[in-house]
PDB file of C-alpha atoms and ligand atoms in Angstrom:
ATOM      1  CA  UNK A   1      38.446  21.913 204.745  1.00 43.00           C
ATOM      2  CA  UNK A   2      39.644  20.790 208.309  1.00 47.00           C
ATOM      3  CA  UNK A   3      41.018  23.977 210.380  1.00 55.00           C
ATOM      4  CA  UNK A   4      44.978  24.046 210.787  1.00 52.00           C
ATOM      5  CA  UNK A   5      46.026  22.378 213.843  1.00 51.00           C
ATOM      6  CA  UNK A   6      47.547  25.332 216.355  1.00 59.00           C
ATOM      7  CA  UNK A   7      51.385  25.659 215.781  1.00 57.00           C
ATOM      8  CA  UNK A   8      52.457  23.752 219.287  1.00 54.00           C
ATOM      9  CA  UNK A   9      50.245  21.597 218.690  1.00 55.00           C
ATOM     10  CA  UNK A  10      52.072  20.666 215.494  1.00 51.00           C
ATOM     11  CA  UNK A  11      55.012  20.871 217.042  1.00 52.00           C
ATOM     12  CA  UNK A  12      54.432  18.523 219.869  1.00 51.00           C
ATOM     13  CA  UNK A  13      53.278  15.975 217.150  1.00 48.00           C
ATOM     14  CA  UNK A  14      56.814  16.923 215.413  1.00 47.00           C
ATOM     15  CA  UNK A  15      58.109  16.098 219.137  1.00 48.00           C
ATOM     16  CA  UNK A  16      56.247  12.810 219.237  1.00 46.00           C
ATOM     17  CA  UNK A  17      56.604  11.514 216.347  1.00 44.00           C
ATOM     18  CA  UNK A  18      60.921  12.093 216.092  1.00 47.00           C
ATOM     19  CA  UNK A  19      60.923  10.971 219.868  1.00 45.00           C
ATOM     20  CA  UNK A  20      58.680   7.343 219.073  1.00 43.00           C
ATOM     21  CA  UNK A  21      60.995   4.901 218.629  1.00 47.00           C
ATOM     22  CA  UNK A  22      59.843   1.487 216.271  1.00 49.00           C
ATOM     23  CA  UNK A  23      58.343   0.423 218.713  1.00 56.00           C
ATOM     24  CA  UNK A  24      56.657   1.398 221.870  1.00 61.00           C
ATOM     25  CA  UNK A  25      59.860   1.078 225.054  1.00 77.00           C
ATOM     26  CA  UNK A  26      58.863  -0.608 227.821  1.00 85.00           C
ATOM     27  CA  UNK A  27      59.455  -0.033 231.341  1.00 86.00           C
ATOM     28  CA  UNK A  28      62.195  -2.023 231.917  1.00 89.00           C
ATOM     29  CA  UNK A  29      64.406  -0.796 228.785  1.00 90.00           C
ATOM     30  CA  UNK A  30      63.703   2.807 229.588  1.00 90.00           C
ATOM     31  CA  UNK A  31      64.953   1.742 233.403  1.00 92.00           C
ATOM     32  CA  UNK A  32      67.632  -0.131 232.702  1.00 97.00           C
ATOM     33  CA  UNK A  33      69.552   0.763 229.045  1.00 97.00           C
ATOM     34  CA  UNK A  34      72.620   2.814 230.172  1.00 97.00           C
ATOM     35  CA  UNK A  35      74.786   1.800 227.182  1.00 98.00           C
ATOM     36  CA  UNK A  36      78.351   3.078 228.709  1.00 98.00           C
ATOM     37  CA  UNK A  37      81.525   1.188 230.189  1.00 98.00           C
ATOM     38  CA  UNK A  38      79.922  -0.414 233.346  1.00 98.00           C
ATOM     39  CA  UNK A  39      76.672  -0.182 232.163  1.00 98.00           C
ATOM     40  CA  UNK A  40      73.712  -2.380 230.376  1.00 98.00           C
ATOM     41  CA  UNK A  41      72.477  -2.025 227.002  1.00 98.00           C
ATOM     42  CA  UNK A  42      68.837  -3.480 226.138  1.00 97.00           C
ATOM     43  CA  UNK A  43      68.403  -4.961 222.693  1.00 96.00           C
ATOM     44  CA  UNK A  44      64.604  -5.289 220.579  1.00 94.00           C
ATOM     45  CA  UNK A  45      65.114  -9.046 219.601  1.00 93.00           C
ATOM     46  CA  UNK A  46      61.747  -9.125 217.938  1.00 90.00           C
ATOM     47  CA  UNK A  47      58.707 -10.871 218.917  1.00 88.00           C
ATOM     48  CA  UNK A  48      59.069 -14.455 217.887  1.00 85.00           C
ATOM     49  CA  UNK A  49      57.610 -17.368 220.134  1.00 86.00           C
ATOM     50  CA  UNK A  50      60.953 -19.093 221.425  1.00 87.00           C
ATOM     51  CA  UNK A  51      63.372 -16.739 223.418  1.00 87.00           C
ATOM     52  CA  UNK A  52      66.450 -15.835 221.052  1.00 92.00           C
ATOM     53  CA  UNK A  53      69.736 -17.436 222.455  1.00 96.00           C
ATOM     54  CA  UNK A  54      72.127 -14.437 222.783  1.00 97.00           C
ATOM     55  CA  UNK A  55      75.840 -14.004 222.959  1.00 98.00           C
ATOM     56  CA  UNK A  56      78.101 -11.714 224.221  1.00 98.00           C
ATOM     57  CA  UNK A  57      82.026 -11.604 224.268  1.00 98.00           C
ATOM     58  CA  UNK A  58      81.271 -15.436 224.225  1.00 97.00           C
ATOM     59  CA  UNK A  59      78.882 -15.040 227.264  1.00 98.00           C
ATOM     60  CA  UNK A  60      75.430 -16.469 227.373  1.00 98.00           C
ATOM     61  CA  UNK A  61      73.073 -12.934 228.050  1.00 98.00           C
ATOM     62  CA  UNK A  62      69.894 -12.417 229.908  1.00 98.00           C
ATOM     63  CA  UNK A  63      66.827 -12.460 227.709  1.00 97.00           C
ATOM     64  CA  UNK A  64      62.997 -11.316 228.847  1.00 95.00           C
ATOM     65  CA  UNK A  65      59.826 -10.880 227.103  1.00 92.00           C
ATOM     66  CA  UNK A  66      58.918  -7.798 227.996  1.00 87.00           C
ATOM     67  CA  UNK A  67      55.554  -6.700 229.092  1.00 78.00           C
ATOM     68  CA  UNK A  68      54.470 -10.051 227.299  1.00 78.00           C
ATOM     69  CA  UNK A  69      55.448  -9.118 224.132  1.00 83.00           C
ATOM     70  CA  UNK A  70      59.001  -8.323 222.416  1.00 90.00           C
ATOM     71  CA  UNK A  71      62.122 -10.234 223.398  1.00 94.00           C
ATOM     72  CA  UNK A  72      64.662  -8.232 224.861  1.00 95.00           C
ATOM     73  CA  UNK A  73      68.146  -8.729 225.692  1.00 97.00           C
ATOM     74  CA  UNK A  74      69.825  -7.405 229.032  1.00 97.00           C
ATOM     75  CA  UNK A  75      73.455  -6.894 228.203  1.00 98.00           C
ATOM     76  CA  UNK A  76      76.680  -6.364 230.913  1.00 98.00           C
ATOM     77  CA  UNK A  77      78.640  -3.840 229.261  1.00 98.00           C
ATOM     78  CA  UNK A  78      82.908  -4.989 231.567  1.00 98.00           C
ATOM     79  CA  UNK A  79      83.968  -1.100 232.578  1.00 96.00           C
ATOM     80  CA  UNK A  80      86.967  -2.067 230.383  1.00 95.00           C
ATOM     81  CA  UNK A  81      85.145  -1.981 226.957  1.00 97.00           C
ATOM     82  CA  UNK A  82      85.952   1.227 225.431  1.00 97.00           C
ATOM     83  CA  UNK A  83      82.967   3.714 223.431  1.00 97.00           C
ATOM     84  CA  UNK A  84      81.989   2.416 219.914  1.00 98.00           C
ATOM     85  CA  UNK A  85      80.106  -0.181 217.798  1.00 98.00           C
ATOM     86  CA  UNK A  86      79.002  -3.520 220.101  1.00 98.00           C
ATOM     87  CA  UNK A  87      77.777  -6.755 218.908  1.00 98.00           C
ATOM     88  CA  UNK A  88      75.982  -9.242 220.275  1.00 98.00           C
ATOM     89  CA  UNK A  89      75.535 -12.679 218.355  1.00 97.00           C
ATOM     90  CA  UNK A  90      72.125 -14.467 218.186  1.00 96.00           C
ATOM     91  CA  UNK A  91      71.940 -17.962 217.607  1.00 92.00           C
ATOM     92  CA  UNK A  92      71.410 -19.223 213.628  1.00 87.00           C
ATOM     93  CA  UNK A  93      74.321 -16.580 212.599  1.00 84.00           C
ATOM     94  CA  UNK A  94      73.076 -12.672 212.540  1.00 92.00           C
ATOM     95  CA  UNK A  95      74.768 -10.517 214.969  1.00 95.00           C
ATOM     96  CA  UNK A  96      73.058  -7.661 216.281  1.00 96.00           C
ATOM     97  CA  UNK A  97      75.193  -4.019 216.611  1.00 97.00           C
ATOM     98  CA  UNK A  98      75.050  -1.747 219.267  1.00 97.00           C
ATOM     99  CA  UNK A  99      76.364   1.451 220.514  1.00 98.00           C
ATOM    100  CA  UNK A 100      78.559   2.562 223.680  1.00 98.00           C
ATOM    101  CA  UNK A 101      78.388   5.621 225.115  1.00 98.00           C
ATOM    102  CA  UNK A 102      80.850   7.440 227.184  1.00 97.00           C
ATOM    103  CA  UNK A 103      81.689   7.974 230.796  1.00 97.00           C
ATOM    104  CA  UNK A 104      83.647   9.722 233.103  1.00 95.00           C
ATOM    105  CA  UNK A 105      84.762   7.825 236.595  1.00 95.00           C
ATOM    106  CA  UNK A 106      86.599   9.775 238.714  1.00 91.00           C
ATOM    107  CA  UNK A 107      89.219   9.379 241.224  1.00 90.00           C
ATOM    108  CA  UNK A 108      89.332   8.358 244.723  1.00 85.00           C
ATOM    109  CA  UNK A 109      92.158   7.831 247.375  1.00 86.00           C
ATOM    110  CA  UNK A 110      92.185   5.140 250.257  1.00 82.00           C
ATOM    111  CA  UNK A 111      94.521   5.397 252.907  1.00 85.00           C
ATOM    112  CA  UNK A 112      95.027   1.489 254.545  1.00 79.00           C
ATOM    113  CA  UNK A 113      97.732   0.938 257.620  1.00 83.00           C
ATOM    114  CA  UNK A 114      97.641  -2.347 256.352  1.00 83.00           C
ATOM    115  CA  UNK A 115     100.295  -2.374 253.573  1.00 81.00           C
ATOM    116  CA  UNK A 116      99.532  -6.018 252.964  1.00 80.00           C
ATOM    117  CA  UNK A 117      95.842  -4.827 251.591  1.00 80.00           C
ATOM    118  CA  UNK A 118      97.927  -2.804 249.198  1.00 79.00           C
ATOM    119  CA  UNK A 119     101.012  -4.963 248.437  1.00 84.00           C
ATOM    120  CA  UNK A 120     100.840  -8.539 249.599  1.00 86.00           C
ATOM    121  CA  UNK A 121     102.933 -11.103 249.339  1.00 90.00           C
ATOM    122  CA  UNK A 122     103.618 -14.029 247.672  1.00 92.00           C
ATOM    123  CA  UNK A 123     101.497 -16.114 250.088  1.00 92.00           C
ATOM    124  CA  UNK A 124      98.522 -13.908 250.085  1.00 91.00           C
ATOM    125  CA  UNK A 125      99.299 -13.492 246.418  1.00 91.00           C
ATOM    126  CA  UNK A 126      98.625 -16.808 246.122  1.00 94.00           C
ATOM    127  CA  UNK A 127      95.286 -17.107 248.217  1.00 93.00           C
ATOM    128  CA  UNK A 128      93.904 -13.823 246.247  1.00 93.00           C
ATOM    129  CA  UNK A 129      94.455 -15.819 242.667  1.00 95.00           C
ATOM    130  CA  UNK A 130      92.772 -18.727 244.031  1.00 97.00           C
ATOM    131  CA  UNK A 131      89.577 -16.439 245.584  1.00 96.00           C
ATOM    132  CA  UNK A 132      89.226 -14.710 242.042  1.00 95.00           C
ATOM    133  CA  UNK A 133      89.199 -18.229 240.262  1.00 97.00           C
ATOM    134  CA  UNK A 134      86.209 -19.195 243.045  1.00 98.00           C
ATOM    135  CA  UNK A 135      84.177 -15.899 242.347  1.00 97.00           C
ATOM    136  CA  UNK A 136      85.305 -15.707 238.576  1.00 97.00           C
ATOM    137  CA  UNK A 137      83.142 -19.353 238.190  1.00 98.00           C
ATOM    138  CA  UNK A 138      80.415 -17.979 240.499  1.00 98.00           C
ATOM    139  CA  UNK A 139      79.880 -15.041 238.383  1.00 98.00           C
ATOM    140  CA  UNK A 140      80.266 -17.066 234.974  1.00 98.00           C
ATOM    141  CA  UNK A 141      77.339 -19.924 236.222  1.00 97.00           C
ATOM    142  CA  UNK A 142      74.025 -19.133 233.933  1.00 98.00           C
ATOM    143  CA  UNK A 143      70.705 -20.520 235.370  1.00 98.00           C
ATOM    144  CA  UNK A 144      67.556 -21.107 233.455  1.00 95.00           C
ATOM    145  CA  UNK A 145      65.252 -19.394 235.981  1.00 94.00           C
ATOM    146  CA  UNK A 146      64.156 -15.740 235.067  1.00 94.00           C
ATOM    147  CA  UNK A 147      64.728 -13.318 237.942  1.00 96.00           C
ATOM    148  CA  UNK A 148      62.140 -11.985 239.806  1.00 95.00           C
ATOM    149  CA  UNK A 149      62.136  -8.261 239.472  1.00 95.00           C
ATOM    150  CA  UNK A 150      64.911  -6.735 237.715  1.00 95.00           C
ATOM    151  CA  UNK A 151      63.878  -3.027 239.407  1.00 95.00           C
ATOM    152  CA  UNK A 152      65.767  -3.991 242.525  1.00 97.00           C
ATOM    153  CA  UNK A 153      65.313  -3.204 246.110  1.00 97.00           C
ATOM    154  CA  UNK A 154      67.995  -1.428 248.014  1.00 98.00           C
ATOM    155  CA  UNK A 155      70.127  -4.096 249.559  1.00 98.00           C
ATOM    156  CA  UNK A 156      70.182  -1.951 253.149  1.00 98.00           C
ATOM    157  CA  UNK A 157      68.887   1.219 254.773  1.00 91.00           C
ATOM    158  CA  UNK A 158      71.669   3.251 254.595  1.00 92.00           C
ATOM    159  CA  UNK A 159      73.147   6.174 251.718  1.00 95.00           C
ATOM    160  CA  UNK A 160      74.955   5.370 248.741  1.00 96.00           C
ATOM    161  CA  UNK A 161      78.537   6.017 249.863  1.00 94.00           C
ATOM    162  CA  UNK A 162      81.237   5.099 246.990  1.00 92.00           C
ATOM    163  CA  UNK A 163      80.382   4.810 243.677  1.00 95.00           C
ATOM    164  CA  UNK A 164      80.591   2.298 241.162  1.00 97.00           C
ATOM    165  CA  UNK A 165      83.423   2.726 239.006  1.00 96.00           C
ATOM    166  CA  UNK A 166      85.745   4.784 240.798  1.00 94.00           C
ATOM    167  CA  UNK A 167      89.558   4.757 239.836  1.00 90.00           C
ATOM    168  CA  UNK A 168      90.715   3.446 243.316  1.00 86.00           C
ATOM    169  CA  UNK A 169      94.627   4.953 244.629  1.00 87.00           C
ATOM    170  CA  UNK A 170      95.950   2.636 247.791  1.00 82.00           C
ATOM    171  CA  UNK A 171      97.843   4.881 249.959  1.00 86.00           C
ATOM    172  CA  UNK A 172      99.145   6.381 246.471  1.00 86.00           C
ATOM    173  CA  UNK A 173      99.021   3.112 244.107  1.00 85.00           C
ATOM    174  CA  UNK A 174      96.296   2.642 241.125  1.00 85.00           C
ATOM    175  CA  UNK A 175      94.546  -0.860 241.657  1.00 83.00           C
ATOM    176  CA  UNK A 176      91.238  -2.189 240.210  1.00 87.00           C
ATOM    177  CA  UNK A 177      88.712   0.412 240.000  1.00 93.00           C
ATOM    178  CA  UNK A 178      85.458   0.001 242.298  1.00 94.00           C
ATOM    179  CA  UNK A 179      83.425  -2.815 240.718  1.00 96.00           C
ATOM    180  CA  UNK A 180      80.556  -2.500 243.020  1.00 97.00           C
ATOM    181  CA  UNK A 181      78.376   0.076 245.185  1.00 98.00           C
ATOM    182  CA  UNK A 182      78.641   0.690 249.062  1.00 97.00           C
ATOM    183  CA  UNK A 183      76.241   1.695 251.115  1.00 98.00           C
ATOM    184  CA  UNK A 184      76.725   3.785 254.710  1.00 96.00           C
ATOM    185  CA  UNK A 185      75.421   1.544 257.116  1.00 97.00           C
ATOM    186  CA  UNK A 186      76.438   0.365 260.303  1.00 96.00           C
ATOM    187  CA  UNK A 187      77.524  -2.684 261.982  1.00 97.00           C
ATOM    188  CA  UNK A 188      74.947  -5.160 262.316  1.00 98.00           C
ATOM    189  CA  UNK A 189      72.237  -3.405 259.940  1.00 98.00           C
ATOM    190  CA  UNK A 190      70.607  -6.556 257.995  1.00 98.00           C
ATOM    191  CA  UNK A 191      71.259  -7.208 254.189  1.00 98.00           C
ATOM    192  CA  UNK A 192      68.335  -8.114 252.239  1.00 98.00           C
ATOM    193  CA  UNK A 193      68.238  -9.455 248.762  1.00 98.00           C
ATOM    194  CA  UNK A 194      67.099  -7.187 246.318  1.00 98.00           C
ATOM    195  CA  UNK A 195      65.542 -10.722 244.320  1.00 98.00           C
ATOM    196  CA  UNK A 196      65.103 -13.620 244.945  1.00 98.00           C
ATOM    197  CA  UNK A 197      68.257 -15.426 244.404  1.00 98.00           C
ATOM    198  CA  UNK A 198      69.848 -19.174 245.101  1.00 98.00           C
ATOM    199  CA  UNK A 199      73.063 -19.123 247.592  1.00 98.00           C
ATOM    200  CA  UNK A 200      75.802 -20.107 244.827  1.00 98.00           C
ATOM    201  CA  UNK A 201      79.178 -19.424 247.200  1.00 98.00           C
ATOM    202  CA  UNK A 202      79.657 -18.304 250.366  1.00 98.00           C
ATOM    203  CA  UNK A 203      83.344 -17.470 251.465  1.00 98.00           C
ATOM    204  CA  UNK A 204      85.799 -15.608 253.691  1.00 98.00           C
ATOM    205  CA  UNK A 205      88.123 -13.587 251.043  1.00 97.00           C
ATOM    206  CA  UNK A 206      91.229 -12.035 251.647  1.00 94.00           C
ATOM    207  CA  UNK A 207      89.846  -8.283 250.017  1.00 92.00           C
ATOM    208  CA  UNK A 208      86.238  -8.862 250.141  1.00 96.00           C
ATOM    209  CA  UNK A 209      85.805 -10.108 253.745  1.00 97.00           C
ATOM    210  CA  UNK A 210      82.615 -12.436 254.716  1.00 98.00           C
ATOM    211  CA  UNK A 211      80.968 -12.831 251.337  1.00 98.00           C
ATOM    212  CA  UNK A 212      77.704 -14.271 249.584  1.00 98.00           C
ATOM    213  CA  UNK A 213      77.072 -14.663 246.157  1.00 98.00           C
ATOM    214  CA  UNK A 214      73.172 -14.625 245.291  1.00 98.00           C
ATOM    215  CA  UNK A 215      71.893 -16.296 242.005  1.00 98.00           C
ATOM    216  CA  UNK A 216      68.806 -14.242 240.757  1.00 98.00           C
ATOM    217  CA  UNK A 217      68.794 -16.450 237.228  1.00 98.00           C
ATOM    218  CA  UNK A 218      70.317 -15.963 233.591  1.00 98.00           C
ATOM    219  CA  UNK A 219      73.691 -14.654 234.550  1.00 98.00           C
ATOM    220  CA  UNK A 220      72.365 -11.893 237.102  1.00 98.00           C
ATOM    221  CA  UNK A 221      74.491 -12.072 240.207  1.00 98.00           C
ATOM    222  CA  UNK A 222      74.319 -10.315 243.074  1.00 98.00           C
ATOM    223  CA  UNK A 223      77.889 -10.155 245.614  1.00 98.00           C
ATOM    224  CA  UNK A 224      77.781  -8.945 249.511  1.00 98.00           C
ATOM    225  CA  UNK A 225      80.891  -7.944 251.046  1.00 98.00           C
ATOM    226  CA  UNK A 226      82.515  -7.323 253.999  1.00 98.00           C
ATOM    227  CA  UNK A 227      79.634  -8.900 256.012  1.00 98.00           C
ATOM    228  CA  UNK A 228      80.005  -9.282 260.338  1.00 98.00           C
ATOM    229  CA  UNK A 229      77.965 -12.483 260.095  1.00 98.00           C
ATOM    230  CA  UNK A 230      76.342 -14.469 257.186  1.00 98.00           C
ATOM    231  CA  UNK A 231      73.062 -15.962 258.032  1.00 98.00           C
ATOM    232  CA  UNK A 232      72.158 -18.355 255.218  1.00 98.00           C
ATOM    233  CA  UNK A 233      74.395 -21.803 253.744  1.00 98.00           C
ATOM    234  CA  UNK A 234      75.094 -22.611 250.635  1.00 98.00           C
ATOM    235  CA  UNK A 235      71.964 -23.592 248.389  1.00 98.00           C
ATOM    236  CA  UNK A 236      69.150 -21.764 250.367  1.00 98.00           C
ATOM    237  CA  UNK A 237      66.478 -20.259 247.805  1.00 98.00           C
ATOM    238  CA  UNK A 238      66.217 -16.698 249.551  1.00 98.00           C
ATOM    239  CA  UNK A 239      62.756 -14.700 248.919  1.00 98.00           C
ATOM    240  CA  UNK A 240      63.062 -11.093 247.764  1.00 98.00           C
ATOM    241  CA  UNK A 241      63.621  -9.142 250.390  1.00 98.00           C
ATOM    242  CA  UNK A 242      64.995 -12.090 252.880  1.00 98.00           C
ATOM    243  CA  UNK A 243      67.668 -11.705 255.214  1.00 98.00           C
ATOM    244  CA  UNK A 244      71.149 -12.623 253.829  1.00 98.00           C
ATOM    245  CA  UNK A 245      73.470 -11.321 256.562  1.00 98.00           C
ATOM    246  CA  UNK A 246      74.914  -8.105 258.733  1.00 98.00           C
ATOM    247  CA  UNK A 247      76.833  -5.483 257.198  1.00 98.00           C
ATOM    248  CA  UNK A 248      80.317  -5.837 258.738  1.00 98.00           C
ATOM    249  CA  UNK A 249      84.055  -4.757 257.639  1.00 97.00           C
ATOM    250  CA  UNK A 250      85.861  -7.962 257.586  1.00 96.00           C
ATOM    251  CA  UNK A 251      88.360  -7.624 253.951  1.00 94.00           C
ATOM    252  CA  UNK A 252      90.108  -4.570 252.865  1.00 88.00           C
ATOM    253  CA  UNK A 253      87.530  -1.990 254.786  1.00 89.00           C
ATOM    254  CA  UNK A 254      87.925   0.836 256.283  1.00 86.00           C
ATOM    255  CA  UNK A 255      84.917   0.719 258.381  1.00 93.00           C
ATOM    256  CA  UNK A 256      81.677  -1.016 258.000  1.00 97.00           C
ATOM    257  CA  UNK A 257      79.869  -0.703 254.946  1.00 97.00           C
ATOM    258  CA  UNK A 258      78.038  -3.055 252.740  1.00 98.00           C
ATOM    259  CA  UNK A 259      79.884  -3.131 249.111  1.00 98.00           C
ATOM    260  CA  UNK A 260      77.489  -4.526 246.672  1.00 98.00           C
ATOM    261  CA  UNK A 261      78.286  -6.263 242.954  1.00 98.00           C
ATOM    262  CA  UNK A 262      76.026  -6.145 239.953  1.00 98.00           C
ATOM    263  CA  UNK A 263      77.060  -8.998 237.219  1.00 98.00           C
ATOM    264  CA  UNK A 264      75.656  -9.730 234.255  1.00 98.00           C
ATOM    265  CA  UNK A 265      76.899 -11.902 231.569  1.00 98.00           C
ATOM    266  CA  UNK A 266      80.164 -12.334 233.647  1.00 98.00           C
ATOM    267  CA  UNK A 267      80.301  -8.265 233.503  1.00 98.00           C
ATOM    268  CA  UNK A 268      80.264  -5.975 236.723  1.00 98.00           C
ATOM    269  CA  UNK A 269      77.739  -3.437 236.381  1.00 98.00           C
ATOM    270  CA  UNK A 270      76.847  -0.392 237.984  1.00 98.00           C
ATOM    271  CA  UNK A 271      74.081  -1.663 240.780  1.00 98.00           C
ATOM    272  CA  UNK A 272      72.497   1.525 240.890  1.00 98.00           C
ATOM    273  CA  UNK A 273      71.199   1.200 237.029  1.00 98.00           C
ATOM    274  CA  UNK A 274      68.720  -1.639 238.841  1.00 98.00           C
ATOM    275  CA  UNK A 275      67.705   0.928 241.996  1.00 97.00           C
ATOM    276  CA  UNK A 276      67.017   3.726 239.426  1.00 95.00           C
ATOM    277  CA  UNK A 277      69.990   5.725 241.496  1.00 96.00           C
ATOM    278  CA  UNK A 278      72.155   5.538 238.005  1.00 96.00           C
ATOM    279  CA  UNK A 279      74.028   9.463 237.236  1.00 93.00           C
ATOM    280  CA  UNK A 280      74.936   9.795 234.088  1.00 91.00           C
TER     281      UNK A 280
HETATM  282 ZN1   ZN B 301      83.053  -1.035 247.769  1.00 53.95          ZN
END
């Protein structure tokens, strides 16, 4: 008769065993599946030969084999989708549920002398609708290429400063909350892409300031703001870890930071999810 295992031994089986999911999670789902409003949410597709086609909201989404073996889908969850049931929609007609967590952003107030950063008129009205059309198509182009790492380098030396997802006050008013990270660093300090990436728009925006969109394939954008001085043109394949720029504070800044977008699937993300800086 075999001896009884020890009782913690037991129980860490017990632990094991209710922890293991269907299958074994690889690195990048445990990195990167923060299912909340501004978050990502990684799906088991299964592991067929062909790589699923995968909807959401209408939006092509990101898709990776992942350590050679199970297709997974990298989902955008916008900041405005409220906690509760998901679906995504696979191509040939099942749909695929999954769930969204809660979150708390909190609050921060900006004081800008320039009232026209907070109220502008009809003229700049009129520039900033035709900006967000020019980024809105930049963040909605989908690329065949796969990206090249997904755990991304830090964009710039320099601490995490504002948050992602911050309710933003403008010298009292509510506007859009903070759709990207910033990072502390000083005038001049060189941005780096965290991937590789493809140029896709370069422009000088009215709120952002000197900006560059980077490509890093399937939906995955990357946005710079506020730059001093862009270095690279439209179309140039930049290396991970090349050169894009100098953090600046040209846009609505109130001294020089980089501000940094995540996008996925058309969805603005929290950036620090992809330089394992995420807080619950
Ligand atoms: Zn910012």
């Amino acid at each position: 008769m075999p001896r009884p295992l020890p009782l913690f031994a037991t129980l860490l089986l017990l632990a094991l065993s209710l922890a293991a999911p269907a299958h074994a999670e690889g690195f990048i789902t445990r990195l990167l599946n923060k299912p909340v409003p501004g978050g990502v949410a990684v799906l088991d597709l299964g592991g067929q030969a062909q790589a699923p086609k995968v909807r959401y909201q209408g939006k092509p989404v990101l898709t990776i084999r992942e350590d050679g073996q199970r297709w997974i889908a990298i989902v955008g969850i916008p900041l405005g989708v409220k906690p509760g049931t998901q679906q995504v929609q696979i191509e040939g007609g099942q749909s695929l549920a999954f769930e969204v967590g809660a979150k708390h952003y909190t609050e921060q107030r900006i004081t800008l002398k320039n009232q026209q950063q907070v109220n502008p008129n009809a003229k700049n009205l009129a520039r900033i609708e035709r900006e967000l059309a020019e980024q809105t198509r930049a963040y909605r182009q989908f690329s065949a290429r796969q990206p090249s790492n997904l755990l991304f380098d830090k964009p710039v030396d320099g601490p995490l400063s504002s948050p992602f997802g911050l309710r933003r006050f403008f010298n009292g008013e509510e506007r859009n909350p903070h759709s990207g990270l910033d990072f502390a660093a000083s005038r001049g300090t060189s941005i780096k892409a965290p991937a590789a990436g493809k140029v896709i728009l370069i422009g000088d925006y009215f709120f952002n300031g000197r900006t560059v969109f980077l490509d890093h394939g399937q939906g995955l954008i990357s946005m710079f703001c506020h730059l001093s001085a862009i270095d690279v043109k439209l179309g140039d394949e930049i290396p991970r870890g090349g050169h894009l720029g100098k953090v600046g504070a040209t846009g609505r800044a109130t001294g020089p930071h980089l501000h940094w977008n995540v996008s996925l699937n058309d969805a603005r993300v929290d950036p620090a999810i992809f330089i394992g800086a995420f807080k619950p």
